[in-house]
XYZ file of C-alpha atoms in Angstrom:
770
model
C 119.806 41.274 84.506
C 118.931 44.454 82.578
C 120.654 47.800 82.775
C 118.558 50.407 80.999
C 117.568 52.652 83.915
C 119.862 55.677 84.034
C 121.780 56.195 87.264
C 120.720 59.305 89.163
C 120.566 59.994 92.918
C 116.978 61.321 92.995
C 115.357 60.157 89.765
C 114.473 56.934 88.005
C 115.067 57.678 84.325
C 114.247 55.762 81.157
C 115.405 57.236 77.855
C 114.147 55.793 74.589
C 111.063 53.661 74.128
C 111.541 49.895 73.831
C 108.184 48.075 73.732
C 109.905 44.906 74.981
C 110.695 46.695 78.248
C 107.335 48.395 78.660
C 105.814 46.043 81.236
C 108.974 46.226 83.333
C 108.842 50.023 83.256
C 105.141 49.974 84.096
C 106.136 48.327 87.383
C 109.237 50.400 88.102
C 107.533 53.761 87.545
C 104.445 52.915 89.648
C 103.032 55.556 91.994
C 100.828 55.325 95.092
C 99.799 56.979 98.329
C 98.831 54.155 100.705
C 95.160 54.178 99.680
C 95.556 53.626 95.963
C 98.260 52.892 93.443
C 98.780 53.017 89.722
C 101.125 51.209 87.374
C 102.916 53.445 84.875
C 100.529 52.704 82.030
C 100.221 55.353 79.337
C 97.376 57.836 79.520
C 96.757 57.619 75.768
C 95.605 54.406 74.127
C 98.354 51.811 73.743
C 97.747 48.675 71.669
C 101.070 47.053 72.561
C 101.819 44.683 75.449
C 100.745 46.201 78.747
C 99.625 45.112 82.204
C 97.057 47.709 83.149
C 96.781 48.197 86.859
C 94.872 50.614 89.086
C 94.561 49.297 92.622
C 92.517 50.408 95.624
C 93.660 49.431 99.112
C 91.550 46.858 100.923
C 89.282 46.053 97.975
C 89.502 42.399 97.005
C 87.745 39.408 95.479
C 87.758 35.764 96.685
C 88.672 33.971 93.478
C 87.939 30.245 93.521
C 91.020 28.144 94.193
C 91.801 26.010 91.156
C 93.205 22.617 92.129
C 92.612 19.135 90.817
C 92.114 17.700 94.276
C 90.889 18.801 97.666
C 91.865 18.134 101.267
C 90.149 18.987 104.526
C 91.241 22.388 105.764
C 92.226 23.568 102.295
C 91.421 27.239 101.553
C 88.292 27.662 99.496
C 89.485 30.748 97.660
C 92.514 32.804 96.751
C 91.971 36.458 97.635
C 93.237 39.060 95.221
C 93.368 42.818 95.124
C 91.513 43.806 91.998
C 92.426 45.890 89.033
C 89.945 48.729 89.480
C 88.592 51.557 87.324
C 91.107 52.911 84.848
C 91.189 56.575 85.876
C 94.282 57.671 83.942
C 92.834 57.242 80.436
C 93.121 60.216 78.079
C 92.803 59.048 74.496
C 94.217 61.487 71.943
C 93.666 61.917 68.204
C 94.884 64.404 65.597
C 92.392 65.132 62.796
C 90.802 61.793 63.632
C 94.104 59.865 63.647
C 94.679 58.086 66.947
C 97.842 58.580 68.984
C 99.209 55.106 69.812
C 102.863 54.566 70.697
C 102.618 50.981 69.434
C 102.014 52.238 65.884
C 103.570 55.712 65.847
C 107.239 56.481 65.330
C 108.489 57.518 68.758
C 111.550 59.690 69.366
C 112.828 61.639 72.355
C 110.989 59.344 74.758
C 111.814 60.002 78.384
C 110.111 58.758 81.535
C 111.149 60.076 84.956
C 110.007 59.101 88.422
C 110.987 62.023 90.636
C 111.524 60.254 93.947
C 112.071 63.459 95.887
C 108.535 64.626 95.062
C 106.619 61.434 94.237
C 105.856 62.613 90.694
C 105.844 60.696 87.402
C 106.735 62.597 84.228
C 106.840 61.443 80.621
C 107.727 63.187 77.368
C 108.085 62.097 73.744
C 107.660 63.089 70.123
C 105.325 60.928 68.067
C 105.127 60.892 64.284
C 101.789 59.520 63.115
C 101.236 57.556 59.912
C 100.092 60.795 58.270
C 103.450 62.380 59.061
C 101.972 64.775 61.624
C 104.171 65.224 64.670
C 103.187 66.010 68.228
C 105.261 66.558 71.328
C 103.642 65.274 74.513
C 104.489 66.037 78.121
C 102.557 64.263 80.879
C 102.828 64.700 84.636
C 100.852 62.773 87.215
C 100.887 61.959 90.893
C 98.734 60.417 93.566
C 98.498 62.968 96.340
C 99.871 62.054 99.753
C 98.117 65.138 101.147
C 94.623 64.567 99.716
C 94.782 60.784 99.580
C 91.506 60.363 97.654
C 92.928 62.447 94.810
C 95.257 62.124 91.877
C 95.956 64.566 89.066
C 97.258 64.401 85.501
C 98.521 67.294 83.417
C 98.700 66.213 79.772
C 100.140 68.660 77.248
C 100.203 68.270 73.458
C 102.165 70.593 71.156
C 101.699 70.549 67.375
C 105.120 70.464 65.745
C 104.500 70.452 61.999
C 100.804 71.009 61.385
C 97.676 72.892 62.302
C 94.505 70.923 62.789
C 91.964 69.478 65.191
C 93.126 67.975 68.460
C 90.772 65.663 70.338
C 91.172 64.587 73.964
C 88.959 61.828 75.343
C 89.468 61.684 79.119
C 87.641 58.655 80.478
C 86.854 56.411 83.428
C 86.794 52.765 82.352
C 85.328 50.051 84.570
C 85.630 47.404 81.873
C 88.847 46.071 83.417
C 90.248 42.597 84.013
C 92.855 40.939 86.175
C 95.594 39.152 84.286
C 95.420 36.229 86.739
C 91.634 35.856 86.847
C 90.188 32.369 86.548
C 88.456 31.788 83.220
C 88.982 35.488 82.275
C 86.263 36.473 84.721
C 85.525 40.141 85.318
C 84.989 41.136 88.920
C 83.075 44.430 88.678
C 79.381 45.229 88.327
C 78.444 48.758 87.323
C 76.237 50.492 89.905
C 75.901 53.971 88.462
C 77.520 56.432 86.083
C 77.108 60.000 85.025
C 78.804 62.331 82.574
C 78.479 66.081 82.169
C 80.399 68.773 80.369
C 83.832 68.826 82.000
C 83.176 66.016 84.487
C 82.226 62.368 84.834
C 81.829 59.692 87.511
C 81.297 55.952 87.716
C 80.748 53.509 90.572
C 81.448 49.798 90.515
C 80.682 46.977 92.932
C 82.876 43.918 93.364
C 81.205 40.573 92.905
C 80.808 38.504 96.092
C 82.507 41.012 98.444
C 80.250 43.954 97.415
C 82.858 46.678 97.855
C 81.934 49.886 96.080
C 84.545 52.091 94.423
C 83.558 55.442 92.936
C 85.787 57.389 90.557
C 85.175 60.913 89.349
C 87.050 63.524 87.382
C 86.777 67.226 86.684
C 88.641 68.851 83.805
C 90.553 72.058 83.206
C 91.998 73.201 79.884
C 94.913 75.543 79.244
C 96.498 76.775 76.027
C 99.221 79.162 74.958
C 97.278 80.912 72.183
C 94.448 83.413 72.363
C 92.488 81.981 69.463
C 91.954 78.454 70.805
C 88.361 77.337 71.006
C 86.955 74.216 72.597
C 83.890 72.049 72.505
C 83.277 69.546 75.284
C 80.732 66.751 74.996
C 80.076 64.046 77.579
C 79.767 60.397 76.611
C 78.381 57.475 78.578
C 78.049 53.790 77.843
C 78.151 50.577 79.831
C 81.128 50.663 82.235
C 82.605 53.701 80.483
C 82.140 57.444 80.935
C 84.069 60.464 79.835
C 84.241 63.616 77.774
C 85.244 64.373 74.227
C 87.187 67.613 74.024
C 87.746 69.085 70.554
C 89.930 72.100 69.901
C 91.775 73.711 67.043
C 95.521 73.743 67.443
C 97.986 75.786 65.428
C 101.505 74.696 64.539
C 103.793 75.398 67.505
C 100.845 75.781 69.879
C 100.406 73.734 73.078
C 97.171 72.644 74.701
C 97.014 71.116 78.179
C 94.270 69.020 79.700
C 94.338 68.726 83.475
C 92.369 65.821 84.869
C 91.553 66.046 88.590
C 90.556 62.609 89.855
C 88.975 61.206 93.006
C 88.961 57.512 93.918
C 86.913 56.543 96.988
C 86.061 53.080 98.267
C 83.240 52.003 100.563
C 85.821 51.449 103.304
C 85.643 55.229 103.700
C 82.232 56.291 102.446
C 78.598 55.266 102.635
C 77.551 53.377 99.523
C 74.457 55.534 99.096
C 76.527 58.702 98.723
C 79.877 57.395 97.539
C 79.622 58.679 93.970
C 78.513 62.112 95.160
C 81.474 62.098 97.553
C 83.837 61.315 94.687
C 82.384 64.104 92.577
C 82.733 66.563 95.452
C 86.335 65.442 96.045
C 87.279 65.834 92.379
C 85.710 69.296 92.363
C 87.668 70.242 95.486
C 90.913 69.193 93.787
C 89.917 71.254 90.754
C 89.308 74.282 92.973
C 92.667 73.834 94.672
C 94.406 73.716 91.300
C 97.362 71.872 89.880
C 100.027 74.279 91.113
C 98.807 74.143 94.709
C 98.432 70.363 94.712
C 101.937 70.018 93.297
C 103.386 72.393 95.885
C 101.706 70.480 98.711
C 102.942 67.168 97.294
C 106.505 68.435 97.234
C 106.302 69.731 100.795
C 104.789 66.497 102.137
C 107.440 64.344 100.492
C 110.159 66.674 101.761
C 108.912 65.999 105.281
C 108.910 62.247 104.694
C 112.443 62.279 103.346
C 113.584 64.345 106.315
C 112.621 61.387 108.526
C 113.850 58.413 106.516
C 116.370 59.391 103.838
C 119.599 57.488 103.336
C 122.473 59.216 101.555
C 125.388 57.366 99.982
C 128.499 59.141 98.736
C 130.493 57.843 95.802
C 128.087 55.177 94.542
C 125.226 56.541 92.460
C 123.794 53.072 91.688
C 123.517 52.285 95.388
C 122.137 55.752 96.186
C 119.446 55.576 93.539
C 118.471 52.075 94.604
C 118.000 52.742 98.300
C 115.870 55.815 97.659
C 113.774 53.868 95.168
C 113.129 51.228 97.819
C 112.278 53.808 100.488
C 109.959 55.628 98.075
C 108.012 52.474 97.262
C 107.670 51.507 100.930
C 106.175 54.909 101.715
C 103.908 54.796 98.657
C 102.565 51.415 99.774
C 101.752 51.807 103.456
C 101.197 54.816 105.719
C 99.665 53.273 108.837
C 96.560 55.423 108.666
C 94.153 52.478 108.658
C 94.440 49.347 110.806
C 92.414 47.417 108.214
C 95.192 47.701 105.638
C 98.448 45.833 105.306
C 101.251 45.285 102.814
C 101.212 42.944 99.853
C 104.494 41.606 98.420
C 103.813 43.590 95.239
C 102.092 46.534 96.885
C 100.179 48.577 94.306
C 102.486 47.618 91.431
C 101.139 44.315 90.093
C 98.852 41.356 90.592
C 101.239 38.554 91.570
C 100.602 37.147 95.067
C 97.162 38.735 94.900
C 98.169 41.830 96.840
C 97.571 39.941 100.068
C 99.534 39.838 103.322
C 102.351 37.387 104.104
C 104.692 36.969 107.075
C 106.948 39.364 105.161
C 105.137 42.202 106.925
C 106.238 41.207 110.416
C 109.692 39.887 109.529
C 110.807 42.549 107.043
C 108.481 45.551 106.855
C 107.945 46.135 110.573
C 111.617 47.006 111.256
C 111.485 49.656 108.522
C 108.435 51.413 109.942
C 109.677 51.028 113.522
C 112.751 53.116 112.724
C 111.420 55.547 110.117
C 107.948 56.577 111.256
C 105.788 57.437 114.225
C 105.326 54.333 116.429
C 101.607 54.321 115.636
C 102.428 53.210 112.074
C 104.104 49.993 113.231
C 101.465 49.574 115.926
C 98.753 49.501 113.277
C 100.424 46.499 111.659
C 100.178 44.637 114.968
C 96.609 45.747 115.573
C 95.763 44.370 112.114
C 96.821 40.919 113.313
C 95.043 41.305 116.643
C 91.803 42.138 114.853
C 92.231 38.889 112.897
C 92.918 36.738 115.962
C 89.436 35.198 115.846
C 90.005 34.132 112.254
C 93.428 32.727 113.161
C 91.747 30.589 115.817
C 89.199 29.446 113.223
C 92.028 28.603 110.822
C 93.673 26.413 113.447
C 90.370 24.746 114.303
C 89.925 23.742 110.657
C 93.172 21.810 110.982
C 92.101 20.120 114.222
C 93.598 22.380 116.900
C 91.606 23.108 120.046
C 91.274 25.339 123.102
C 91.723 28.632 121.283
C 94.961 27.764 119.511
C 95.678 30.163 116.647
C 97.416 29.619 113.344
C 97.832 32.868 111.488
C 97.419 32.465 107.729
C 100.326 32.313 105.363
C 98.327 34.498 102.990
C 95.356 36.645 103.858
C 93.467 39.840 103.288
C 90.734 39.438 105.904
C 92.235 36.973 108.394
C 91.244 33.794 106.567
C 93.870 31.566 105.017
C 93.739 31.803 101.241
C 97.021 30.359 100.002
C 96.726 27.903 97.145
C 99.703 25.585 97.723
C 99.200 22.857 100.289
C 102.819 22.617 101.449
C 102.621 26.310 102.337
C 99.108 26.374 103.753
C 99.535 23.421 106.079
C 103.267 23.305 106.722
C 104.926 26.732 106.645
C 103.831 27.421 110.173
C 106.907 29.421 111.143
C 104.773 32.441 110.188
C 103.168 32.100 113.637
C 106.555 32.823 115.179
C 106.908 35.971 113.080
C 103.654 37.246 114.599
C 104.821 36.687 118.174
C 108.307 38.088 117.595
C 106.789 41.201 116.027
C 105.085 41.970 119.343
C 108.393 41.739 121.167
C 110.176 43.712 118.442
C 107.648 46.539 118.614
C 107.791 46.829 122.408
C 111.585 46.546 122.461
C 111.856 49.452 120.017
C 109.114 51.732 121.258
C 108.892 50.982 124.974
C 105.104 50.673 124.575
C 104.755 47.988 127.251
C 101.053 48.753 127.499
C 100.561 47.015 124.169
C 100.986 43.643 125.875
C 97.987 44.135 128.092
C 95.892 45.875 125.477
C 96.396 43.466 122.582
C 99.617 41.466 122.596
C 99.083 38.938 125.365
C 95.921 37.473 123.849
C 97.767 36.835 120.601
C 100.740 35.280 122.391
C 98.522 32.910 124.376
C 96.735 31.699 121.254
C 99.991 31.159 119.345
C 101.585 29.342 122.283
C 98.597 27.029 122.441
C 99.215 26.186 118.816
C 102.882 25.360 119.387
C 102.064 23.239 122.425
C 99.631 21.151 120.347
C 101.810 21.048 117.238
C 104.745 19.323 118.952
C 104.777 15.734 120.165
C 106.950 13.848 122.605
C 109.569 11.462 121.244
C 110.997 8.814 123.546
C 113.743 8.109 121.030
C 114.841 11.758 120.928
C 113.995 12.341 124.596
C 112.416 15.599 123.630
C 109.574 17.359 121.849
C 109.661 17.164 118.069
C 107.743 18.861 115.273
C 106.956 16.793 112.208
C 105.834 17.677 108.693
C 106.745 21.346 108.322
C 108.257 23.637 105.717
C 110.774 26.208 106.854
C 111.577 29.469 105.090
C 113.506 27.306 102.616
C 110.585 26.329 100.419
C 112.871 24.091 98.354
C 112.300 21.429 101.031
C 108.796 20.425 102.081
C 107.353 18.150 104.743
C 110.526 17.977 106.817
C 110.890 17.124 110.491
C 112.361 19.391 113.150
C 113.101 22.445 111.076
C 115.555 24.246 113.334
C 114.141 27.693 112.678
C 110.537 26.662 113.277
C 111.392 24.793 116.496
C 113.444 27.767 117.684
C 110.534 30.158 117.170
C 108.207 27.804 119.025
C 110.620 27.634 121.951
C 111.087 31.396 122.043
C 107.363 32.124 121.820
C 106.505 29.777 124.681
C 109.107 31.435 126.902
C 108.160 34.978 125.897
C 104.476 34.312 126.496
C 105.217 33.105 130.024
C 107.292 36.220 130.667
C 104.509 38.397 129.285
C 101.888 36.725 131.464
C 103.948 37.541 134.549
C 104.535 41.108 133.382
C 100.857 41.876 132.726
C 99.799 40.167 135.950
C 102.139 42.427 137.899
C 101.494 45.675 136.045
C 97.784 45.428 135.307
C 96.100 42.721 137.407
C 92.615 43.822 136.397
C 93.361 43.475 132.707
C 95.183 40.203 133.416
C 92.033 38.808 135.020
C 90.003 39.878 131.967
C 92.385 38.104 129.622
C 92.403 34.934 131.724
C 88.610 34.878 131.704
C 88.319 35.725 128.009
C 90.840 33.105 126.878
C 89.940 30.573 129.594
C 93.636 30.423 130.295
C 94.633 27.363 132.295
C 91.107 25.989 132.122
C 91.969 22.697 130.452
C 95.542 22.077 131.697
C 98.417 23.729 133.533
C 99.437 25.635 130.464
C 102.379 27.553 131.857
C 104.013 24.429 133.246
C 103.559 22.478 130.035
C 104.819 25.397 127.929
C 107.942 25.570 130.103
C 108.504 21.839 129.650
C 108.104 22.020 125.866
C 110.445 25.005 125.615
C 113.080 23.279 127.724
C 112.970 19.982 125.846
C 112.192 20.857 122.219
C 114.693 19.349 119.798
C 117.124 21.847 118.249
C 119.583 19.568 116.448
C 123.280 20.443 116.190
C 125.826 18.658 114.016
C 128.401 17.415 116.515
C 131.427 17.355 114.174
C 130.978 20.914 112.921
C 128.877 22.642 115.583
C 126.471 23.750 112.849
C 122.750 23.934 113.579
C 121.031 21.287 111.451
C 118.401 22.835 109.203
C 116.167 19.806 109.657
C 116.387 16.075 110.214
C 118.262 14.415 107.383
C 119.766 17.576 105.917
C 123.312 16.449 106.670
C 122.664 13.217 104.753
C 122.356 15.130 101.485
C 125.141 15.547 98.988
C 126.400 18.901 100.218
C 127.638 20.495 97.021
C 128.103 24.252 97.001
C 125.969 26.271 94.618
C 129.004 26.876 92.427
C 128.502 23.282 91.261
C 125.292 24.313 89.456
C 125.935 25.114 85.779
C 125.253 28.788 85.064
C 122.700 27.916 82.419
C 120.558 26.155 85.034
C 119.770 29.223 87.131
C 117.214 29.799 88.489
C 116.881 26.150 89.374
C 113.118 26.399 89.924
C 112.769 27.104 86.210
C 115.215 24.436 85.032
C 114.998 21.535 87.489
C 112.144 19.215 88.359
C 110.593 19.761 91.752
C 111.711 16.269 92.740
C 115.315 17.155 91.981
C 115.082 20.404 93.926
C 113.598 18.684 96.990
C 116.364 16.096 97.038
C 119.119 18.655 96.586
C 120.887 20.547 99.339
C 120.150 23.911 97.764
C 118.400 26.513 99.844
C 115.961 29.057 98.420
C 116.469 31.660 101.149
C 117.839 32.120 104.658
C 116.465 29.428 106.977
C 118.856 28.635 109.823
C 120.412 32.015 109.105
C 116.975 33.642 109.409
C 116.829 32.333 112.967
C 120.344 33.500 113.737
C 119.507 36.943 112.354
C 116.349 37.136 114.482
C 118.068 36.074 117.712
C 121.589 37.248 116.905
C 122.256 38.446 120.450
C 121.965 34.854 121.701
C 124.951 33.602 119.681
C 128.666 34.374 119.777
C 130.517 35.400 116.637
C 132.120 32.001 116.198
C 128.744 30.255 116.165
C 127.337 32.770 113.687
C 130.433 32.402 111.500
C 130.256 28.590 111.458
C 126.659 28.600 110.348
C 127.057 31.393 107.819
C 130.106 29.771 106.249
C 128.248 26.482 105.986
C 124.823 27.603 104.738
C 125.547 30.629 102.552
C 127.418 28.624 99.863
C 124.387 26.304 99.629
C 121.906 29.165 99.172
C 120.733 30.066 95.658
C 118.872 33.219 96.786
C 115.872 32.568 94.564
C 113.667 34.422 97.000
C 113.822 38.205 97.004
C 113.871 38.023 100.812
C 117.192 36.186 100.965
C 120.034 38.576 100.014
C 119.220 41.172 102.671
C 119.504 38.729 105.590
C 122.812 37.469 104.254
C 124.040 41.033 103.761
C 123.259 41.929 107.371
C 124.992 38.855 108.778
C 127.954 39.291 106.419
C 128.358 42.849 107.706
C 128.344 41.706 111.320
C 131.032 39.109 110.492
C 133.229 41.608 108.668
C 132.667 40.019 105.259
C 132.570 43.422 103.617
C 132.721 42.382 99.962
C 130.008 39.777 100.407
C 127.835 42.202 102.378
C 128.075 44.772 99.578
C 127.394 42.176 96.885
C 124.203 41.064 98.615
C 123.158 44.651 99.318
C 123.439 45.643 95.670
C 121.555 42.533 94.602
C 118.620 43.239 96.877
C 118.703 47.012 96.326
C 118.616 46.887 92.520
C 116.546 43.712 92.257
C 113.739 45.490 90.396
C 115.616 48.383 88.823
C 117.860 45.893 87.030
C 115.158 43.209 86.691
C 117.596 40.811 88.284
C 115.231 37.819 88.345
C 113.415 38.686 85.106
C 110.113 39.076 86.938
C 109.780 42.826 87.522
C 107.166 42.982 84.765
C 104.518 41.529 87.091
C 105.226 44.023 89.898
C 107.909 45.199 92.296
C 109.174 43.223 95.284
C 107.835 45.622 97.902
C 108.446 43.606 101.052
C 112.025 42.779 100.098
C 112.551 46.516 99.658
C 112.229 46.777 103.420
C 115.053 44.254 103.581
C 117.148 46.557 101.405
C 116.737 49.307 103.976
C 117.645 46.792 106.710
C 120.832 45.932 104.804
C 122.033 49.514 105.162
C 120.791 50.395 108.645
C 121.141 47.041 110.409
C 123.906 45.755 108.152
C 126.417 48.510 107.402
C 125.022 50.747 110.161
C 125.122 47.962 112.735
C 121.901 49.191 114.366
C 120.500 46.889 117.031
C 118.050 47.376 119.889
C 118.947 45.191 122.844
C 116.789 45.193 125.940
C 115.335 48.527 124.929
C 118.721 50.203 124.330
C 119.974 51.429 120.963
C 123.342 50.119 119.721
C 125.301 51.358 116.693
C 128.336 49.620 115.243
C 128.837 51.106 111.767
C 131.134 49.894 109.035
C 131.912 51.586 105.720
C 131.876 49.620 102.456
C 135.025 50.348 100.463
C 132.826 51.245 97.476
C 131.427 54.224 99.403
C 133.058 57.439 100.512
C 130.485 57.761 103.271
C 126.798 57.421 104.046
C 124.129 58.656 106.400
C 120.735 57.471 107.578
C 117.995 58.686 109.861
C 116.218 56.582 112.443
C 113.592 57.290 115.052
C 113.934 55.679 118.454
C 111.703 56.268 121.452
C 110.941 59.861 120.538
C 114.419 60.765 119.292
C 115.244 61.389 115.627
C 118.881 60.650 114.905
C 120.922 61.328 111.812
C 123.899 58.988 111.681
C 126.738 59.905 109.321
C 129.558 57.437 108.721
C 132.802 58.617 107.137
C 136.220 57.027 106.747
C 137.436 58.056 110.197
C 134.386 59.294 112.097
C 130.841 58.512 113.119
C 128.671 61.582 113.623
C 125.329 61.256 115.396
C 123.092 64.296 115.311
C 120.066 64.365 117.596
C 117.449 66.287 115.590
C 114.819 66.006 118.321
C 114.096 67.603 121.687
C 114.737 64.388 123.603
C 118.160 63.258 124.808
C 119.181 59.633 124.438
C 121.586 57.117 125.939
C 123.016 54.665 123.423
C 126.022 52.502 122.653
C 128.394 53.344 119.807
C 130.886 50.630 118.850
C 130.330 49.052 122.248
C 130.826 52.221 124.314
C 128.027 53.798 126.322
C 127.361 57.424 125.362
C 124.714 60.063 125.806
C 123.601 62.536 123.162
C 121.597 65.522 124.414
C 118.702 67.050 122.503
C 119.694 69.043 119.413
C 123.353 68.091 119.829
C 125.994 66.492 117.614
C 128.134 63.624 118.851
C 131.337 62.766 116.954
C 133.104 59.452 117.558
C 136.324 58.235 115.983
C 136.106 55.008 113.966
C-alpha cells in the first residue's frame, strides 16, 4: 500500500516528483471522454520509465494467442485495444538543450486531476544541466462536449535566463503495446501532412483495418510585446509536427495551445477521415481554449448533479468515491451500442481493454441509477448484437439448437480469453447476461425490452444451461460438472453453487418471460418462436422446468451453509488469518497446485449469489454463509471487497463494511495491490459506488419498487447520494438522526424507507427519523 496522493475532496494531488511512482501516477491521473482516453504521460520528452498510452474506443487488434498446446474450441487470438497515435507530445528545448524530467533537477512538481471539471494540470520547475531554469504549467483535457477533441495548454516561463525556446508539437504513430507478442507494432501509416501551425496523420491497424486520424492546430500566446516566432513543419515516417522557435526573455512566459482531433473509422469514412480530423481540430481552434474549458466545466457540473456522492467527516473516503465516479464517467457514456467497458478502461493495457462479465454484474447497476436509462440499455443491446457470435461460440464447444455461450472476454462477440480454465469453464458469465436483462427491466420498467431484444437472448442462454447439465441417478437431480465459479482459485469443480443457482434462475425467468411476451405482444412472440425455432426439437419449456426444479444446490446439513462446490467441505478449512503476512498475495507466493488444494477464496462466490438474489434469503441464512465464507476469502480480486461490504452493511457489521469499502474505494489511489501501474480497476470502481448506495444506503429495487434502508458508518458525520429511478431524480441525505429524500424531478414516487411505505411528490423534501 502506498500513501502519496494528498487527501482532498475534489482533487487528486501529487506533490513532488518520484520517478519510481511515475507509472502509478500515469494511471491515476488518466483522462477520457468515452471515445478516447489518455494516460498521464508527460507532454515533453521523458527518458525515464513510462507506459505510454493513448487509446481509442472500439479500435483493436487480434493478437495471436501464445500457448504451448492447443485444444478444440480454444480462442485463436487475444483481442487488445491498441496504444494509438501519441497526440500529447510537445518536446521542449532551451538553446538546444532538451527538457527531460529524467535528467533535469525537478522542484515544485505538482500534478492535479480536478475531478469537478475533468481537467489535468501539472506544474514544476526544472533546472537543466546548463543551470538554466524554466517553470512549466500544463493543462489538458479530453472534451466531453466535443468528444473528438482534446486540448493542451503548455506554458514555459524563463526564470534565470534569456534565450531561444523551441517547442516541437508532434503526432507520433510509431507506438507499441507493452504486451505485444514479439514486440510487434500494430499500425501502418496511411497518410500524413504537415503545414505551418498544423499537422495530421492517419494510421491503419493491421488485420482489423481500422483507421484512426489525428490532427492538431496550434495557437501561441506570450506576455511580452517583443516575442517573435518561426514555425516550420516536419514530416517523416509515422511522425509529423511543427518546430516552433521563439526568443524568450528572463521572466517572460510563452504558451503553446495544441488543439487536437482524434477520429476513428467507426465514425468517419476512411476516404475523408483525415480531412475530417483536420476540420475538427480547426473548429476547436476557432472555439478557443477559454470557451472549450468553460463548456467542459459546465458539462461536468451537470454530470455531478446527477451522480455525486458527498461524505462528511472523512476526506479519504470522499476523495475516493468521487475518483471512482469520475473514472466511470470518463470510460463509458452509452452513446454507442458498439462500445463497452474494459476492466482497465482507457488507463492501461492489462486485460486488453476487452469486455468481461464485470459489465453486467458491476457496471450496469451504476449506470442504471446514475444516468438516463438509454445508457444501461446500450450495454444490453451490445450483448444482443453479439448473440449470433455467442451461439457460434457455443457451437465450437459442441452445443446445438441455438444454444449461446457468451464469451468470458470479447471485443466483437468472439471469445478471446487465453486461459483454458476460464474460456471453457467459467460459464457463470452466461447467468450475468440473463440477470442483467431482469435487472434493467426491474429498475426502468422498460418491459418492452423483453420483446424487442431480451427474450431471444434468454432463450439461447437457457438452451445452453439445459445442455450443460446432466442427470445423476446417484444425486437424483441435474448436476453440472467441470466448471469454475467466480472463485478462480478452484478450477474444474463440480456443482458450483453459484453457477447452478444462476442456471436455475435463468430457466425459470425465461419461462416467465415467454409467457409475458406471449400475452403482451403475440405478434412479436410468434416472430421470436419462428426465428429461434423454439420448441422445434423438444418440449423446451417442460424440460427447462424440470431442470430448474431438480438441479443440485448442495447445502451442508450440520451448518446450513450452501456448499461452494462438491468436495469443498472436505478441505482443511483454515481461516485466512492462518496465512503468514509475508505470503500475501498468495497467487504471487504459492504454487498453483497449493492454491487449488487450499480452501482460500479469491473473491465472492457463494456470497456473489446471495448478493444477487438477496431477497430470496432470510437474514439468518445470509449471516451463516457470510460468517463462514468471508474468513476464507483473501480478496485478491478487485471485485471482491465491494460485495462483502454490501452484505456486511445489510447484516449490521458496520466496521467490516467500512473496512471493505475503504479497501475497494482507494484500491488504486493507494496502490493497494501494487498493480496500479498497469492501469486502474475501472469495473471494480462501479463496485465502490455500489458499496455506498447499495451498502450503506441500503438501496434495493424489489418487484419494480424502490427501497431505502440507510445506515451511517461511525467514521462519517453524514453522507448523501443521488440516484435516478423511473424518471425521478432523488437526493438522499443520511445524518445521525434523519434521512432526507429530496425529489429533484417533476415526477412523484412511491417508495419504502426503512420498511415503511411512503410517497414523495415532485420537487418535495421528505424527512424521516432514523
